Short mmCIF file of C-alpha atoms and ligand atoms in Angstrom, two decimals:
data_model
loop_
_atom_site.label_atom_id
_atom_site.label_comp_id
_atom_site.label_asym_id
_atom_site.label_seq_id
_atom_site.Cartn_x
_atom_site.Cartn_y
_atom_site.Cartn_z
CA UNK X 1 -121.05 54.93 38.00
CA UNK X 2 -120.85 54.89 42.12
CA UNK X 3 -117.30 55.31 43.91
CA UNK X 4 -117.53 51.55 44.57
CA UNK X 5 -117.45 50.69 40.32
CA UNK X 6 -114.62 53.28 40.45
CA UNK X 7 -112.92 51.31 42.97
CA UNK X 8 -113.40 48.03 41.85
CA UNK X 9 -112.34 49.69 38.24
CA UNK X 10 -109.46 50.72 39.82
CA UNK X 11 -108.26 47.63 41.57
CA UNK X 12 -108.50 45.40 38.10
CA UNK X 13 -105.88 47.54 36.86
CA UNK X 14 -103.66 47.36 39.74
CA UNK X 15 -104.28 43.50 39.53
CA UNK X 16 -104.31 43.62 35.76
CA UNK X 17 -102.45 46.16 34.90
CA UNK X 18 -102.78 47.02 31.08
CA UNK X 19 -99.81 47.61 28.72
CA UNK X 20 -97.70 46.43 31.40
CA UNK X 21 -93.79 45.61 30.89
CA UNK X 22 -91.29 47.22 28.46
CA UNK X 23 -90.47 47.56 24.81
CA UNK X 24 -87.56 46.19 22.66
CA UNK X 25 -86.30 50.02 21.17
CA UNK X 26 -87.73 52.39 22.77
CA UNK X 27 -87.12 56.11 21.45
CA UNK X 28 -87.51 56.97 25.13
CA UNK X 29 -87.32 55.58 28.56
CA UNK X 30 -87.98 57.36 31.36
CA UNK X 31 -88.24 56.49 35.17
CA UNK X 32 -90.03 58.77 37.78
CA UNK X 33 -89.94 58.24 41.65
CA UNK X 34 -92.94 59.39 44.35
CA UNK X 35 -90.54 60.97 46.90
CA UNK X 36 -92.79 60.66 49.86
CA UNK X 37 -92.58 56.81 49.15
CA UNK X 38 -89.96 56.05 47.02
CA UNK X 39 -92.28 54.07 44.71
CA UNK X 40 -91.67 54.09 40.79
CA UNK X 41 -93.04 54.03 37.70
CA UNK X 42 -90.56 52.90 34.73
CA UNK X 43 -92.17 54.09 30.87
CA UNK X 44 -90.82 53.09 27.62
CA UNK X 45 -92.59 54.92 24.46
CA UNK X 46 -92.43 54.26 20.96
CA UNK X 47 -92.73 57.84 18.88
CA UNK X 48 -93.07 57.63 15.12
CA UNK X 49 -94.77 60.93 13.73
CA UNK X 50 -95.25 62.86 16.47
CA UNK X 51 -97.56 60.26 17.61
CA UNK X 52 -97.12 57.44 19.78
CA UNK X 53 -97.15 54.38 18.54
CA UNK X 54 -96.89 52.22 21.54
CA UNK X 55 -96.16 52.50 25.18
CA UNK X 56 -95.54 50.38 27.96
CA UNK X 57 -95.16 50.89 32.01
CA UNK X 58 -93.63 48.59 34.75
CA UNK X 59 -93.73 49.86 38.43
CA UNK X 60 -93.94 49.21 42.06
CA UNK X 61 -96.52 51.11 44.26
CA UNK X 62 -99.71 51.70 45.79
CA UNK X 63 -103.19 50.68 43.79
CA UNK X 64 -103.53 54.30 42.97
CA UNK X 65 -100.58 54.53 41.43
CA UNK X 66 -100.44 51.51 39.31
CA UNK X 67 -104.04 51.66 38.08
CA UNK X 68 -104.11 55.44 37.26
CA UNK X 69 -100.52 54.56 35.24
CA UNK X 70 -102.37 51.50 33.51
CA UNK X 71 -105.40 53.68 32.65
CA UNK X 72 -103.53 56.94 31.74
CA UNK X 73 -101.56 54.66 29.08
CA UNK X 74 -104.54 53.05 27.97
CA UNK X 75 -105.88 56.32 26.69
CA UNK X 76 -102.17 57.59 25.74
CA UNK X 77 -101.81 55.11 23.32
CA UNK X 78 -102.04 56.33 20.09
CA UNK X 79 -102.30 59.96 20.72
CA UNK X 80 -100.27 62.73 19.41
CA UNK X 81 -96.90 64.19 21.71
CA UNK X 82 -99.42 67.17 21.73
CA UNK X 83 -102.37 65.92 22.75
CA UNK X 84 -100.15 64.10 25.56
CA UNK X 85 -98.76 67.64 26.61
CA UNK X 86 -102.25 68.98 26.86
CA UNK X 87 -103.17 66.32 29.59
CA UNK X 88 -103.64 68.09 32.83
CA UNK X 89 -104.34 66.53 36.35
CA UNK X 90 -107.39 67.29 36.52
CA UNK X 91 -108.22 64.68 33.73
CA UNK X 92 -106.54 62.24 35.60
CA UNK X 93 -109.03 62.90 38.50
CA UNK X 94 -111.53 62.72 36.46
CA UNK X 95 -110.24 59.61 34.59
CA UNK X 96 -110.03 57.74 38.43
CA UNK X 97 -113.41 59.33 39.63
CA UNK X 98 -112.42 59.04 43.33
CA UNK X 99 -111.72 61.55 46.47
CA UNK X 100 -108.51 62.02 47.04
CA UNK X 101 -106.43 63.16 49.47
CA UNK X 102 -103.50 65.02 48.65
CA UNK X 103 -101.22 62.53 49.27
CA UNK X 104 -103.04 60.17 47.22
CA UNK X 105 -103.45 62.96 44.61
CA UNK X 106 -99.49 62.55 44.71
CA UNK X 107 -99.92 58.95 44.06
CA UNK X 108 -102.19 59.01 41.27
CA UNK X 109 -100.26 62.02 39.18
CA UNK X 110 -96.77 59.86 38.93
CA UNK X 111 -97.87 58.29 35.84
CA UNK X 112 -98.72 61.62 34.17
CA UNK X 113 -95.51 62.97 35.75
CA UNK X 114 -93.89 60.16 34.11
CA UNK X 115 -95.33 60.57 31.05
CA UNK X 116 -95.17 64.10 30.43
CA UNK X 117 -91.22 64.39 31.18
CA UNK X 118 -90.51 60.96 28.90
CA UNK X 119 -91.78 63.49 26.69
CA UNK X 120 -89.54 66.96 27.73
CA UNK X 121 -86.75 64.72 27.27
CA UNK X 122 -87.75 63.30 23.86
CA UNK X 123 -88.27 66.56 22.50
CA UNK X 124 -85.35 67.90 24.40
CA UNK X 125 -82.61 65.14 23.65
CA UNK X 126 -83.99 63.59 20.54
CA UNK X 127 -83.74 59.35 20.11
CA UNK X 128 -82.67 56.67 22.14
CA UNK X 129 -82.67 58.28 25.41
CA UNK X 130 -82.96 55.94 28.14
FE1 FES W 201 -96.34 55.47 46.90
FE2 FES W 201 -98.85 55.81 46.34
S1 FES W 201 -97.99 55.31 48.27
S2 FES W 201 -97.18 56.12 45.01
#
């Protein structure tokens, strides 16, 4: 693919964001905030089995942000807590295909940030933590 099918990849998930909203019971919600912008990223998982089961994001941000959220829990869902904890950055920038600068490197990790510490605090607190 060329950077410009990366972009336009990229910009149908920020205008159609998948598994966007939130769910019913979560076993965990968790909301992360880019400091340098104050933009958010609100997750609500679903964990049965040390897998999870479903997952759902709602937000306000930048393209980068939104669309490396939508795709990061596109691949998420499904996948074991471990497989989750083994995601690194680098597959996020490899998952969005783009240069970025740091900055937007900042921008396109809050989902994973998100994601990964929904999880510390599952593991660390146990059910229902919102
Ligand atoms: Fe705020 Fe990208 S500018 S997350």
């Amino acid at each position: 693919m060329t950077n410009e099918i990366y972009m336009e990849n990229i910009m149908d998930h920020y205008k159609n964001p998948r598994n966007f909203g939130s769910l019913e019971s979560p076993t965990v919600k968790h909301i992360e905030y880019n400091p340098l912008c104050g933009d958010k990223i609100e997750m609500s998982l679903l964990i049965e089995n040390g897998k999870i089961k479903d997952i759902k994001f709602k937000g306000n941000g930048c393209s980068i942000s939104q669309a490396s959220t939508s795709m990061l829990l596109e691949m998420s869902n499904g996948k074991s807590i471990d497989e989750i904890k083994n995601l690194t950055k680098e597959d996020v920038f490899e998952m969005l295909s783009i240069n970025l600068s740091p900055v937007r490197m900042k921008c396109a990790l809050l989902g994973l940030d998100t994601l990964k510490n929904a999880i510390l605090i599952h593991e660390k607190y146990g059910e229902k933590n919102e």
